[in-house]
JSON list of C-alpha atoms in Angstrom, two decimals:
[
{"chain": "A", "resi": 914, "resn": "MET", "atom": "CA", "xyz": [71.04, -34.54, -60.83]},
{"chain": "A", "resi": 915, "resn": "THR", "atom": "CA", "xyz": [71.76, -36.69, -63.99]},
{"chain": "A", "resi": 916, "resn": "ALA", "atom": "CA", "xyz": [69.68, -39.85, -62.77]},
{"chain": "A", "resi": 917, "resn": "ASP", "atom": "CA", "xyz": [67.10, -37.19, -61.41]},
{"chain": "A", "resi": 918, "resn": "LYS", "atom": "CA", "xyz": [66.47, -35.96, -64.89]},
{"chain": "A", "resi": 919, "resn": "ARG", "atom": "CA", "xyz": [66.45, -39.52, -66.78]},
{"chain": "A", "resi": 920, "resn": "GLU", "atom": "CA", "xyz": [63.93, -40.72, -64.44]},
{"chain": "A", "resi": 921, "resn": "ARG", "atom": "CA", "xyz": [61.58, -37.30, -64.42]},
{"chain": "A", "resi": 922, "resn": "THR", "atom": "CA", "xyz": [59.08, -36.98, -67.45]},
{"chain": "A", "resi": 923, "resn": "ILE", "atom": "CA", "xyz": [58.74, -33.69, -69.34]},
{"chain": "A", "resi": 924, "resn": "LEU", "atom": "CA", "xyz": [55.86, -32.92, -71.08]},
{"chain": "A", "resi": 925, "resn": "ALA", "atom": "CA", "xyz": [55.98, -29.84, -73.34]},
{"chain": "A", "resi": 926, "resn": "VAL", "atom": "CA", "xyz": [52.58, -28.03, -74.14]},
{"chain": "A", "resi": 927, "resn": "GLY", "atom": "CA", "xyz": [52.98, -25.71, -77.18]},
{"chain": "A", "resi": 928, "resn": "SER", "atom": "CA", "xyz": [50.94, -23.92, -79.55]},
{"chain": "A", "resi": 929, "resn": "GLY", "atom": "CA", "xyz": [51.97, -22.24, -82.98]},
{"chain": "A", "resi": 930, "resn": "LYS", "atom": "CA", "xyz": [50.24, -19.11, -81.82]},
{"chain": "A", "resi": 931, "resn": "GLY", "atom": "CA", "xyz": [49.44, -17.07, -79.19]},
{"chain": "A", "resi": 932, "resn": "GLY", "atom": "CA", "xyz": [45.73, -16.49, -77.74]},
{"chain": "A", "resi": 933, "resn": "VAL", "atom": "CA", "xyz": [44.61, -20.14, -77.97]},
{"chain": "A", "resi": 934, "resn": "GLY", "atom": "CA", "xyz": [44.61, -20.51, -74.32]},
{"chain": "A", "resi": 935, "resn": "LYS", "atom": "CA", "xyz": [47.81, -22.54, -73.75]},
{"chain": "A", "resi": 936, "resn": "SER", "atom": "CA", "xyz": [48.50, -21.54, -70.43]},
{"chain": "A", "resi": 937, "resn": "THR", "atom": "CA", "xyz": [44.97, -22.28, -69.00]},
{"chain": "A", "resi": 938, "resn": "VAL", "atom": "CA", "xyz": [44.99, -25.71, -70.51]},
{"chain": "A", "resi": 939, "resn": "SER", "atom": "CA", "xyz": [48.78, -26.08, -69.08]},
{"chain": "A", "resi": 940, "resn": "ALA", "atom": "CA", "xyz": [47.87, -25.00, -65.52]},
{"chain": "A", "resi": 941, "resn": "ASN", "atom": "CA", "xyz": [44.32, -27.08, -65.42]},
{"chain": "A", "resi": 942, "resn": "LEU", "atom": "CA", "xyz": [46.35, -30.36, -67.17]},
{"chain": "A", "resi": 943, "resn": "ALA", "atom": "CA", "xyz": [49.02, -30.16, -64.64]},
{"chain": "A", "resi": 944, "resn": "ILE", "atom": "CA", "xyz": [46.44, -30.04, -61.50]},
{"chain": "A", "resi": 945, "resn": "ALA", "atom": "CA", "xyz": [44.41, -32.65, -63.09]},
{"chain": "A", "resi": 946, "resn": "LEU", "atom": "CA", "xyz": [47.54, -34.79, -63.47]},
{"chain": "A", "resi": 947, "resn": "ALA", "atom": "CA", "xyz": [48.07, -33.98, -59.89]},
{"chain": "A", "resi": 948, "resn": "ARG", "atom": "CA", "xyz": [44.80, -35.09, -58.93]},
{"chain": "A", "resi": 949, "resn": "ALA", "atom": "CA", "xyz": [44.98, -38.77, -61.17]},
{"chain": "A", "resi": 950, "resn": "GLY", "atom": "CA", "xyz": [47.81, -39.56, -58.33]},
{"chain": "A", "resi": 951, "resn": "ARG", "atom": "CA", "xyz": [51.25, -38.04, -60.19]},
{"chain": "A", "resi": 952, "resn": "LYS", "atom": "CA", "xyz": [53.78, -35.72, -58.41]},
{"chain": "A", "resi": 953, "resn": "VAL", "atom": "CA", "xyz": [53.48, -32.80, -60.76]},
{"chain": "A", "resi": 954, "resn": "GLY", "atom": "CA", "xyz": [55.69, -29.73, -61.60]},
{"chain": "A", "resi": 955, "resn": "LEU", "atom": "CA", "xyz": [54.65, -26.76, -63.50]},
{"chain": "A", "resi": 956, "resn": "VAL", "atom": "CA", "xyz": [57.21, -24.54, -65.57]},
{"chain": "A", "resi": 957, "resn": "ASP", "atom": "CA", "xyz": [56.11, -21.50, -66.96]},
{"chain": "A", "resi": 958, "resn": "ALA", "atom": "CA", "xyz": [58.66, -21.32, -69.90]},
{"chain": "A", "resi": 959, "resn": "ASP", "atom": "CA", "xyz": [56.58, -18.00, -71.48]},
{"chain": "A", "resi": 960, "resn": "VAL", "atom": "CA", "xyz": [59.32, -15.54, -70.29]},
{"chain": "A", "resi": 961, "resn": "TYR", "atom": "CA", "xyz": [57.92, -12.94, -72.04]},
{"chain": "A", "resi": 962, "resn": "GLY", "atom": "CA", "xyz": [54.17, -13.13, -70.85]},
{"chain": "A", "resi": 963, "resn": "PRO", "atom": "CA", "xyz": [54.34, -15.71, -67.86]},
{"chain": "A", "resi": 964, "resn": "SER", "atom": "CA", "xyz": [50.88, -15.91, -66.63]},
{"chain": "A", "resi": 965, "resn": "GLN", "atom": "CA", "xyz": [51.10, -18.91, -64.41]},
{"chain": "A", "resi": 966, "resn": "PRO", "atom": "CA", "xyz": [50.86, -16.92, -60.91]},
{"chain": "A", "resi": 967, "resn": "GLN", "atom": "CA", "xyz": [47.71, -15.15, -61.99]},
{"chain": "A", "resi": 968, "resn": "ILE", "atom": "CA", "xyz": [45.97, -18.50, -63.17]},
{"chain": "A", "resi": 969, "resn": "MET", "atom": "CA", "xyz": [47.59, -20.94, -60.17]},
{"chain": "A", "resi": 970, "resn": "GLY", "atom": "CA", "xyz": [46.81, -17.93, -57.81]},
{"chain": "A", "resi": 971, "resn": "SER", "atom": "CA", "xyz": [50.21, -17.75, -56.11]},
{"chain": "A", "resi": 972, "resn": "HIS", "atom": "CA", "xyz": [52.53, -14.80, -56.50]},
{"chain": "A", "resi": 973, "resn": "GLU", "atom": "CA", "xyz": [54.72, -15.91, -53.78]},
{"chain": "A", "resi": 974, "resn": "ARG", "atom": "CA", "xyz": [58.40, -15.62, -54.42]},
{"chain": "A", "resi": 975, "resn": "PRO", "atom": "CA", "xyz": [60.14, -18.84, -54.43]},
{"chain": "A", "resi": 976, "resn": "ASP", "atom": "CA", "xyz": [63.88, -19.68, -52.32]},
{"chain": "A", "resi": 977, "resn": "SER", "atom": "CA", "xyz": [66.84, -20.50, -53.79]},
{"chain": "A", "resi": 978, "resn": "VAL", "atom": "CA", "xyz": [68.85, -23.19, -52.17]},
{"chain": "A", "resi": 979, "resn": "ASP", "atom": "CA", "xyz": [72.20, -24.07, -53.18]},
{"chain": "A", "resi": 980, "resn": "ASN", "atom": "CA", "xyz": [71.81, -22.01, -56.27]},
{"chain": "A", "resi": 981, "resn": "ARG", "atom": "CA", "xyz": [68.89, -23.78, -57.24]},
{"chain": "A", "resi": 982, "resn": "ILE", "atom": "CA", "xyz": [65.09, -22.48, -57.31]},
{"chain": "A", "resi": 983, "resn": "VAL", "atom": "CA", "xyz": [62.53, -23.98, -55.04]},
{"chain": "A", "resi": 984, "resn": "PRO", "atom": "CA", "xyz": [59.22, -24.42, -56.46]},
{"chain": "A", "resi": 985, "resn": "ILE", "atom": "CA", "xyz": [55.95, -23.19, -54.71]},
{"chain": "A", "resi": 986, "resn": "GLU", "atom": "CA", "xyz": [53.30, -25.63, -54.20]},
{"chain": "A", "resi": 987, "resn": "THR", "atom": "CA", "xyz": [49.92, -24.39, -55.19]},
{"chain": "A", "resi": 988, "resn": "HIS", "atom": "CA", "xyz": [46.71, -26.77, -55.99]},
{"chain": "A", "resi": 989, "resn": "GLY", "atom": "CA", "xyz": [48.60, -29.79, -55.26]},
{"chain": "A", "resi": 990, "resn": "VAL", "atom": "CA", "xyz": [51.25, -28.87, -58.17]},
{"chain": "A", "resi": 991, "resn": "ARG", "atom": "CA", "xyz": [55.17, -27.33, -57.88]},
{"chain": "A", "resi": 992, "resn": "MET", "atom": "CA", "xyz": [55.33, -24.45, -59.90]},
{"chain": "A", "resi": 993, "resn": "LEU", "atom": "CA", "xyz": [57.93, -22.05, -60.87]},
{"chain": "A", "resi": 994, "resn": "SER", "atom": "CA", "xyz": [57.36, -19.10, -63.29]},
{"chain": "A", "resi": 995, "resn": "LEU", "atom": "CA", "xyz": [59.43, -15.72, -63.99]},
{"chain": "A", "resi": 996, "resn": "GLY", "atom": "CA", "xyz": [56.15, -13.99, -63.07]},
{"chain": "A", "resi": 997, "resn": "GLN", "atom": "CA", "xyz": [57.21, -14.81, -59.31]},
{"chain": "A", "resi": 998, "resn": "LEU", "atom": "CA", "xyz": [60.83, -13.73, -59.53]},
{"chain": "A", "resi": 999, "resn": "VAL", "atom": "CA", "xyz": [60.28, -10.04, -61.84]},
{"chain": "A", "resi": 1000, "resn": "GLU", "atom": "CA", "xyz": [58.27, -7.27, -60.88]},
{"chain": "A", "resi": 1001, "resn": "SER", "atom": "CA", "xyz": [54.54, -7.62, -62.31]},
{"chain": "A", "resi": 1002, "resn": "GLY", "atom": "CA", "xyz": [54.03, -5.85, -65.44]},
{"chain": "A", "resi": 1003, "resn": "LYS", "atom": "CA", "xyz": [57.57, -5.18, -66.13]},
{"chain": "A", "resi": 1004, "resn": "ALA", "atom": "CA", "xyz": [58.77, -5.86, -69.56]},
{"chain": "A", "resi": 1005, "resn": "LEU", "atom": "CA", "xyz": [61.60, -8.25, -70.29]},
{"chain": "A", "resi": 1006, "resn": "ALA", "atom": "CA", "xyz": [63.65, -6.81, -73.24]},
{"chain": "A", "resi": 1007, "resn": "TRP", "atom": "CA", "xyz": [65.75, -9.80, -73.49]},
{"chain": "A", "resi": 1008, "resn": "ARG", "atom": "CA", "xyz": [67.42, -11.70, -76.40]},
{"chain": "A", "resi": 1009, "resn": "GLY", "atom": "CA", "xyz": [66.95, -15.26, -77.26]},
{"chain": "A", "resi": 1010, "resn": "PRO", "atom": "CA", "xyz": [69.60, -16.61, -75.23]},
{"chain": "A", "resi": 1011, "resn": "MET", "atom": "CA", "xyz": [69.05, -14.54, -72.32]},
{"chain": "A", "resi": 1012, "resn": "ALA", "atom": "CA", "xyz": [65.46, -16.08, -72.11]},
{"chain": "A", "resi": 1013, "resn": "ALA", "atom": "CA", "xyz": [66.51, -19.50, -72.60]},
{"chain": "A", "resi": 1014, "resn": "ASN", "atom": "CA", "xyz": [69.04, -19.19, -69.80]},
{"chain": "A", "resi": 1015, "resn": "ALA", "atom": "CA", "xyz": [66.12, -17.92, -67.61]},
{"chain": "A", "resi": 1016, "resn": "MET", "atom": "CA", "xyz": [63.90, -21.06, -68.92]},
{"chain": "A", "resi": 1017, "resn": "GLY", "atom": "CA", "xyz": [66.89, -23.45, -67.81]},
{"chain": "A", "resi": 1018, "resn": "GLN", "atom": "CA", "xyz": [66.93, -22.25, -64.15]},
{"chain": "A", "resi": 1019, "resn": "LEU", "atom": "CA", "xyz": [63.46, -22.98, -63.93]},
{"chain": "A", "resi": 1020, "resn": "ILE", "atom": "CA", "xyz": [63.72, -26.25, -65.33]},
{"chain": "A", "resi": 1021, "resn": "ASP", "atom": "CA", "xyz": [66.95, -27.32, -63.21]},
{"chain": "A", "resi": 1022, "resn": "GLY", "atom": "CA", "xyz": [65.16, -25.72, -60.18]},
{"chain": "A", "resi": 1023, "resn": "ASP", "atom": "CA", "xyz": [64.90, -28.27, -56.68]},
{"chain": "A", "resi": 1024, "resn": "TRP", "atom": "CA", "xyz": [61.78, -30.24, -58.14]},
{"chain": "A", "resi": 1025, "resn": "GLY", "atom": "CA", "xyz": [62.06, -33.27, -55.62]},
{"chain": "A", "resi": 1026, "resn": "ASP", "atom": "CA", "xyz": [60.49, -36.33, -56.26]},
{"chain": "A", "resi": 1027, "resn": "THR", "atom": "CA", "xyz": [58.30, -34.67, -59.11]},
{"chain": "A", "resi": 1028, "resn": "GLU", "atom": "CA", "xyz": [57.15, -37.45, -61.44]},
{"chain": "A", "resi": 1029, "resn": "ILE", "atom": "CA", "xyz": [56.17, -35.41, -64.46]},
{"chain": "A", "resi": 1030, "resn": "LEU", "atom": "CA", "xyz": [57.26, -31.65, -65.20]},
{"chain": "A", "resi": 1031, "resn": "VAL", "atom": "CA", "xyz": [54.44, -29.84, -67.41]},
{"chain": "A", "resi": 1032, "resn": "ILE", "atom": "CA", "xyz": [56.24, -26.93, -69.46]},
{"chain": "A", "resi": 1033, "resn": "ASP", "atom": "CA", "xyz": [54.11, -24.49, -70.49]},
{"chain": "A", "resi": 1034, "resn": "LEU", "atom": "CA", "xyz": [55.96, -22.97, -73.49]},
{"chain": "A", "resi": 1035, "resn": "PRO", "atom": "CA", "xyz": [55.70, -19.75, -75.42]},
{"chain": "A", "resi": 1036, "resn": "PRO", "atom": "CA", "xyz": [54.08, -19.93, -78.32]},
{"chain": "A", "resi": 1037, "resn": "GLY", "atom": "CA", "xyz": [55.75, -20.13, -81.75]},
{"chain": "A", "resi": 1038, "resn": "THR", "atom": "CA", "xyz": [58.88, -22.39, -82.84]},
{"chain": "A", "resi": 1039, "resn": "GLY", "atom": "CA", "xyz": [61.68, -20.17, -81.45]},
{"chain": "A", "resi": 1040, "resn": "ASP", "atom": "CA", "xyz": [64.84, -20.21, -79.30]},
{"chain": "A", "resi": 1041, "resn": "ILE", "atom": "CA", "xyz": [63.09, -21.16, -76.24]},
{"chain": "A", "resi": 1042, "resn": "GLN", "atom": "CA", "xyz": [61.61, -24.31, -78.07]},
{"chain": "A", "resi": 1043, "resn": "LEU", "atom": "CA", "xyz": [65.00, -25.05, -79.46]},
{"chain": "A", "resi": 1044, "resn": "SER", "atom": "CA", "xyz": [66.53, -24.80, -76.46]},
{"chain": "A", "resi": 1045, "resn": "LEU", "atom": "CA", "xyz": [64.52, -27.14, -74.74]},
{"chain": "A", "resi": 1046, "resn": "VAL", "atom": "CA", "xyz": [64.73, -30.02, -77.29]},
{"chain": "A", "resi": 1047, "resn": "GLN", "atom": "CA", "xyz": [68.28, -29.77, -77.52]},
{"chain": "A", "resi": 1048, "resn": "LYS", "atom": "CA", "xyz": [69.40, -29.67, -73.74]},
{"chain": "A", "resi": 1049, "resn": "TRP", "atom": "CA", "xyz": [66.41, -31.27, -71.93]},
{"chain": "A", "resi": 1050, "resn": "THR", "atom": "CA", "xyz": [64.48, -33.37, -74.57]},
{"chain": "A", "resi": 1051, "resn": "PRO", "atom": "CA", "xyz": [60.88, -33.47, -73.83]},
{"chain": "A", "resi": 1052, "resn": "SER", "atom": "CA", "xyz": [59.48, -36.98, -73.50]},
{"chain": "A", "resi": 1053, "resn": "ALA", "atom": "CA", "xyz": [56.30, -35.79, -75.42]},
{"chain": "A", "resi": 1054, "resn": "ALA", "atom": "CA", "xyz": [54.46, -32.85, -76.50]},
{"chain": "A", "resi": 1055, "resn": "VAL", "atom": "CA", "xyz": [50.79, -31.95, -76.59]},
{"chain": "A", "resi": 1056, "resn": "ILE", "atom": "CA", "xyz": [49.82, -29.09, -78.86]},
{"chain": "A", "resi": 1057, "resn": "VAL", "atom": "CA", "xyz": [46.77, -26.51, -77.78]},
{"chain": "A", "resi": 1058, "resn": "SER", "atom": "CA", "xyz": [44.86, -24.81, -80.74]},
{"chain": "A", "resi": 1059, "resn": "THR", "atom": "CA", "xyz": [41.76, -23.16, -81.44]},
{"chain": "A", "resi": 1060, "resn": "PRO", "atom": "CA", "xyz": [39.32, -24.46, -84.01]},
{"chain": "A", "resi": 1061, "resn": "GLN", "atom": "CA", "xyz": [40.15, -21.50, -86.19]},
{"chain": "A", "resi": 1062, "resn": "ASP", "atom": "CA", "xyz": [41.85, -22.16, -89.36]},
{"chain": "A", "resi": 1063, "resn": "LEU", "atom": "CA", "xyz": [44.53, -19.63, -88.56]},
{"chain": "A", "resi": 1064, "resn": "ALA", "atom": "CA", "xyz": [45.63, -21.17, -85.36]},
{"chain": "A", "resi": 1065, "resn": "LEU", "atom": "CA", "xyz": [45.46, -24.88, -86.70]},
{"chain": "A", "resi": 1066, "resn": "ILE", "atom": "CA", "xyz": [47.89, -23.89, -89.43]},
{"chain": "A", "resi": 1067, "resn": "ASP", "atom": "CA", "xyz": [50.39, -22.57, -86.79]},
{"chain": "A", "resi": 1068, "resn": "ALA", "atom": "CA", "xyz": [49.56, -25.68, -84.67]},
{"chain": "A", "resi": 1069, "resn": "THR", "atom": "CA", "xyz": [50.77, -27.98, -87.54]},
{"chain": "A", "resi": 1070, "resn": "ARG", "atom": "CA", "xyz": [53.86, -26.15, -87.76]},
{"chain": "A", "resi": 1071, "resn": "ALA", "atom": "CA", "xyz": [54.48, -26.67, -84.01]},
{"chain": "A", "resi": 1072, "resn": "ILE", "atom": "CA", "xyz": [53.72, -30.30, -84.38]},
{"chain": "A", "resi": 1073, "resn": "ASP", "atom": "CA", "xyz": [56.10, -30.48, -87.37]},
{"chain": "A", "resi": 1074, "resn": "LEU", "atom": "CA", "xyz": [58.92, -28.47, -85.08]},
{"chain": "A", "resi": 1075, "resn": "PHE", "atom": "CA", "xyz": [58.67, -31.43, -82.35]},
{"chain": "A", "resi": 1076, "resn": "ARG", "atom": "CA", "xyz": [58.68, -34.16, -85.24]},
{"chain": "A", "resi": 1077, "resn": "LYS", "atom": "CA", "xyz": [61.95, -32.94, -86.55]},
{"chain": "A", "resi": 1078, "resn": "THR", "atom": "CA", "xyz": [63.44, -32.92, -83.22]},
{"chain": "A", "resi": 1079, "resn": "ASN", "atom": "CA", "xyz": [62.33, -36.44, -82.52]},
{"chain": "A", "resi": 1080, "resn": "VAL", "atom": "CA", "xyz": [59.75, -35.25, -79.81]},
{"chain": "A", "resi": 1081, "resn": "PRO", "atom": "CA", "xyz": [56.66, -37.60, -79.99]},
{"chain": "A", "resi": 1082, "resn": "VAL", "atom": "CA", "xyz": [53.36, -35.69, -80.42]},
{"chain": "A", "resi": 1083, "resn": "ILE", "atom": "CA", "xyz": [50.66, -37.14, -78.22]},
{"chain": "A", "resi": 1084, "resn": "GLY", "atom": "CA", "xyz": [47.94, -35.01, -79.77]},
{"chain": "A", "resi": 1085, "resn": "LEU", "atom": "CA", "xyz": [46.13, -31.86, -80.26]},
{"chain": "A", "resi": 1086, "resn": "VAL", "atom": "CA", "xyz": [43.84, -30.45, -77.81]},
{"chain": "A", "resi": 1087, "resn": "GLU", "atom": "CA", "xyz": [40.89, -28.26, -79.19]},
{"chain": "A", "resi": 1088, "resn": "ASN", "atom": "CA", "xyz": [40.37, -25.26, -76.99]},
{"chain": "A", "resi": 1089, "resn": "MET", "atom": "CA", "xyz": [37.41, -22.57, -76.92]},
{"chain": "A", "resi": 1090, "resn": "SER", "atom": "CA", "xyz": [35.51, -25.53, -78.41]},
{"chain": "A", "resi": 1091, "resn": "GLY", "atom": "CA", "xyz": [31.72, -24.61, -78.72]},
{"chain": "A", "resi": 1092, "resn": "TYR", "atom": "CA", "xyz": [30.06, -22.19, -76.64]},
{"chain": "A", "resi": 1093, "resn": "ALA", "atom": "CA", "xyz": [26.63, -22.88, -74.95]},
{"chain": "A", "resi": 1094, "resn": "CYS", "atom": "CA", "xyz": [24.53, -19.56, -74.33]},
{"chain": "A", "resi": 1095, "resn": "PRO", "atom": "CA", "xyz": [23.74, -19.10, -70.94]},
{"chain": "A", "resi": 1096, "resn": "HIS", "atom": "CA", "xyz": [20.23, -18.15, -71.51]},
{"chain": "A", "resi": 1097, "resn": "CYS", "atom": "CA", "xyz": [18.87, -20.81, -74.00]},
{"chain": "A", "resi": 1098, "resn": "GLY", "atom": "CA", "xyz": [21.49, -23.43, -73.99]},
{"chain": "A", "resi": 1099, "resn": "GLU", "atom": "CA", "xyz": [22.00, -23.12, -77.83]},
{"chain": "A", "resi": 1100, "resn": "ILE", "atom": "CA", "xyz": [25.61, -24.20, -78.83]},
{"chain": "A", "resi": 1101, "resn": "SER", "atom": "CA", "xyz": [27.21, -22.02, -81.20]},
{"chain": "A", "resi": 1102, "resn": "ASP", "atom": "CA", "xyz": [30.93, -22.30, -82.74]},
{"chain": "A", "resi": 1103, "resn": "PRO", "atom": "CA", "xyz": [32.55, -18.39, -82.92]},
{"chain": "A", "resi": 1104, "resn": "PHE", "atom": "CA", "xyz": [35.87, -19.99, -83.53]},
{"chain": "A", "resi": 1105, "resn": "GLY", "atom": "CA", "xyz": [34.57, -22.49, -86.10]},
{"chain": "A", "resi": 1106, "resn": "ALA", "atom": "CA", "xyz": [33.98, -26.30, -85.81]},
{"chain": "A", "resi": 1107, "resn": "GLY", "atom": "CA", "xyz": [35.59, -29.69, -87.12]},
{"chain": "A", "resi": 1108, "resn": "GLY", "atom": "CA", "xyz": [39.01, -28.10, -87.79]},
{"chain": "A", "resi": 1109, "resn": "ALA", "atom": "CA", "xyz": [40.71, -29.75, -85.10]},
{"chain": "A", "resi": 1110, "resn": "GLU", "atom": "CA", "xyz": [39.78, -33.08, -86.43]},
{"chain": "A", "resi": 1111, "resn": "ALA", "atom": "CA", "xyz": [41.18, -32.49, -89.92]},
{"chain": "A", "resi": 1112, "resn": "ALA", "atom": "CA", "xyz": [44.19, -30.97, -88.99]},
{"chain": "A", "resi": 1113, "resn": "ALA", "atom": "CA", "xyz": [45.14, -33.63, -86.85]},
{"chain": "A", "resi": 1114, "resn": "GLY", "atom": "CA", "xyz": [44.04, -36.16, -89.42]},
{"chain": "A", "resi": 1115, "resn": "VAL", "atom": "CA", "xyz": [46.58, -34.42, -91.54]},
{"chain": "A", "resi": 1116, "resn": "MET", "atom": "CA", "xyz": [49.21, -34.69, -89.18]},
{"chain": "A", "resi": 1117, "resn": "GLY", "atom": "CA", "xyz": [48.15, -38.15, -88.13]},
{"chain": "A", "resi": 1118, "resn": "VAL", "atom": "CA", "xyz": [47.65, -37.28, -84.48]},
{"chain": "A", "resi": 1119, "resn": "PRO", "atom": "CA", "xyz": [44.63, -38.16, -82.02]},
{"chain": "A", "resi": 1120, "resn": "VAL", "atom": "CA", "xyz": [42.42, -35.25, -80.74]},
{"chain": "A", "resi": 1121, "resn": "LEU", "atom": "CA", "xyz": [43.04, -35.32, -77.04]},
{"chain": "A", "resi": 1122, "resn": "GLY", "atom": "CA", "xyz": [39.91, -33.33, -75.98]},
{"chain": "A", "resi": 1123, "resn": "ARG", "atom": "CA", "xyz": [37.89, -30.33, -76.16]},
{"chain": "A", "resi": 1124, "resn": "VAL", "atom": "CA", "xyz": [37.70, -27.44, -73.85]},
{"chain": "A", "resi": 1125, "resn": "PRO", "atom": "CA", "xyz": [34.54, -25.41, -74.31]},
{"chain": "A", "resi": 1126, "resn": "LEU", "atom": "CA", "xyz": [34.32, -21.65, -74.30]},
{"chain": "A", "resi": 1127, "resn": "THR", "atom": "CA", "xyz": [33.18, -20.98, -71.46]},
{"chain": "A", "resi": 1128, "resn": "LEU", "atom": "CA", "xyz": [32.72, -17.89, -68.71]},
{"chain": "A", "resi": 1129, "resn": "SER", "atom": "CA", "xyz": [33.40, -19.88, -65.73]},
{"chain": "A", "resi": 1130, "resn": "ILE", "atom": "CA", "xyz": [36.81, -21.17, -67.00]},
{"chain": "A", "resi": 1131, "resn": "ARG", "atom": "CA", "xyz": [37.66, -17.44, -68.06]},
{"chain": "A", "resi": 1132, "resn": "ARG", "atom": "CA", "xyz": [36.42, -16.36, -64.65]},
{"chain": "A", "resi": 1133, "resn": "ALA", "atom": "CA", "xyz": [38.31, -18.93, -62.70]},
{"chain": "A", "resi": 1134, "resn": "SER", "atom": "CA", "xyz": [41.49, -18.54, -64.68]},
{"chain": "A", "resi": 1135, "resn": "ASP", "atom": "CA", "xyz": [41.64, -14.54, -63.89]},
{"chain": "A", "resi": 1136, "resn": "ALA", "atom": "CA", "xyz": [40.76, -15.54, -60.25]},
{"chain": "A", "resi": 1137, "resn": "GLY", "atom": "CA", "xyz": [43.55, -18.08, -59.70]},
{"chain": "A", "resi": 1138, "resn": "THR", "atom": "CA", "xyz": [41.23, -20.88, -58.84]},
{"chain": "A", "resi": 1139, "resn": "PRO", "atom": "CA", "xyz": [41.48, -23.24, -61.76]},
{"chain": "A", "resi": 1140, "resn": "PRO", "atom": "CA", "xyz": [38.36, -25.38, -62.58]},
{"chain": "A", "resi": 1141, "resn": "ALA", "atom": "CA", "xyz": [40.64, -28.61, -62.60]},
{"chain": "A", "resi": 1142, "resn": "ALA", "atom": "CA", "xyz": [41.19, -27.95, -58.99]},
{"chain": "A", "resi": 1143, "resn": "GLY", "atom": "CA", "xyz": [37.26, -27.98, -57.98]},
{"chain": "A", "resi": 1144, "resn": "GLU", "atom": "CA", "xyz": [34.36, -30.42, -59.15]},
{"chain": "A", "resi": 1145, "resn": "GLY", "atom": "CA", "xyz": [31.52, -30.27, -61.75]},
{"chain": "A", "resi": 1146, "resn": "GLU", "atom": "CA", "xyz": [31.73, -30.38, -65.52]},
{"chain": "A", "resi": 1147, "resn": "ASP", "atom": "CA", "xyz": [34.61, -28.05, -66.26]},
{"chain": "A", "resi": 1148, "resn": "ALA", "atom": "CA", "xyz": [37.02, -29.99, -63.95]},
{"chain": "A", "resi": 1149, "resn": "ALA", "atom": "CA", "xyz": [35.60, -33.45, -65.60]},
{"chain": "A", "resi": 1150, "resn": "VAL", "atom": "CA", "xyz": [36.69, -31.90, -68.81]},
{"chain": "A", "resi": 1151, "resn": "PHE", "atom": "CA", "xyz": [40.31, -31.41, -68.05]},
{"chain": "A", "resi": 1152, "resn": "ALA", "atom": "CA", "xyz": [40.46, -34.94, -65.57]},
{"chain": "A", "resi": 1153, "resn": "ALA", "atom": "CA", "xyz": [39.43, -36.67, -68.94]},
{"chain": "A", "resi": 1154, "resn": "LEU", "atom": "CA", "xyz": [42.11, -34.80, -70.94]},
{"chain": "A", "resi": 1155, "resn": "ALA", "atom": "CA", "xyz": [44.44, -35.72, -68.20]},
{"chain": "A", "resi": 1156, "resn": "ALA", "atom": "CA", "xyz": [43.65, -39.42, -68.58]},
{"chain": "A", "resi": 1157, "resn": "ARG", "atom": "CA", "xyz": [44.24, -39.19, -72.15]},
{"chain": "A", "resi": 1158, "resn": "VAL", "atom": "CA", "xyz": [47.76, -37.52, -71.99]},
{"chain": "A", "resi": 1159, "resn": "LEU", "atom": "CA", "xyz": [48.27, -40.23, -69.45]},
{"chain": "A", "resi": 1160, "resn": "GLU", "atom": "CA", "xyz": [47.75, -42.95, -71.67]},
{"chain": "A", "resi": 1161, "resn": "GLY", "atom": "CA", "xyz": [49.91, -41.18, -74.30]},
{"chain": "A", "resi": 1162, "resn": "LEU", "atom": "CA", "xyz": [52.84, -41.08, -71.75]},
{"chain": "A", "resi": 1163, "resn": "ASN", "atom": "CA", "xyz": [52.43, -44.77, -71.31]},
{"chain": "A", "resi": 1164, "resn": "ARG", "atom": "CA", "xyz": [52.68, -45.35, -75.29]},
{"chain": "A", "resi": 1165, "resn": "LYS", "atom": "CA", "xyz": [55.49, -43.61, -75.75]}
]
């Protein structure tokens, strides 16, 4: 088991605040990495608000073998989420250590020959993030933010946390970046524009990609059919993002 952990790349996907679409980016990034030929696993570590079963379209309850949870495969990605193990809509009134222990059981699941384990972290810089860094030591981290100034302020805090714990930050993903009117095609920026470049420049990290604010991505996420699993412009956005992430992992 020790050798198994050493060989596996753990990629943390974090954000400084909620509501920036981190889980949607995590799911589609995992699928795009799998379509690029990697064996990928996805851990939904947002134990208080697990959304990956909905996004990935898989609510099947995983089995346990030799006290290790066996992931469910969907869209070419192995996945574990607390949302597969608890009743839908049930609030989890857990303190930090209990939440961290639950995350640990997911990460220590039977991932087989998985090469890259994408960890969809909860927002913020609390117990879950610190437990991940201290016990499993991610190979690298990706930060998700919207172009909004408030979100970028919190994104810089997330970057700072990983740097203080010696986890390399590959770069920043700007989500909800620009909205194309479905009637006239005009591009507007409801969350602002140019903020990601400014924040990334200050923190010295690259912008890995921009995911547009589109109705198609929202509908696909709600329906459990992530766009990265299909074809077209939305899939191409995440394929390009996966390529940049792989480049960053190779550099690290």
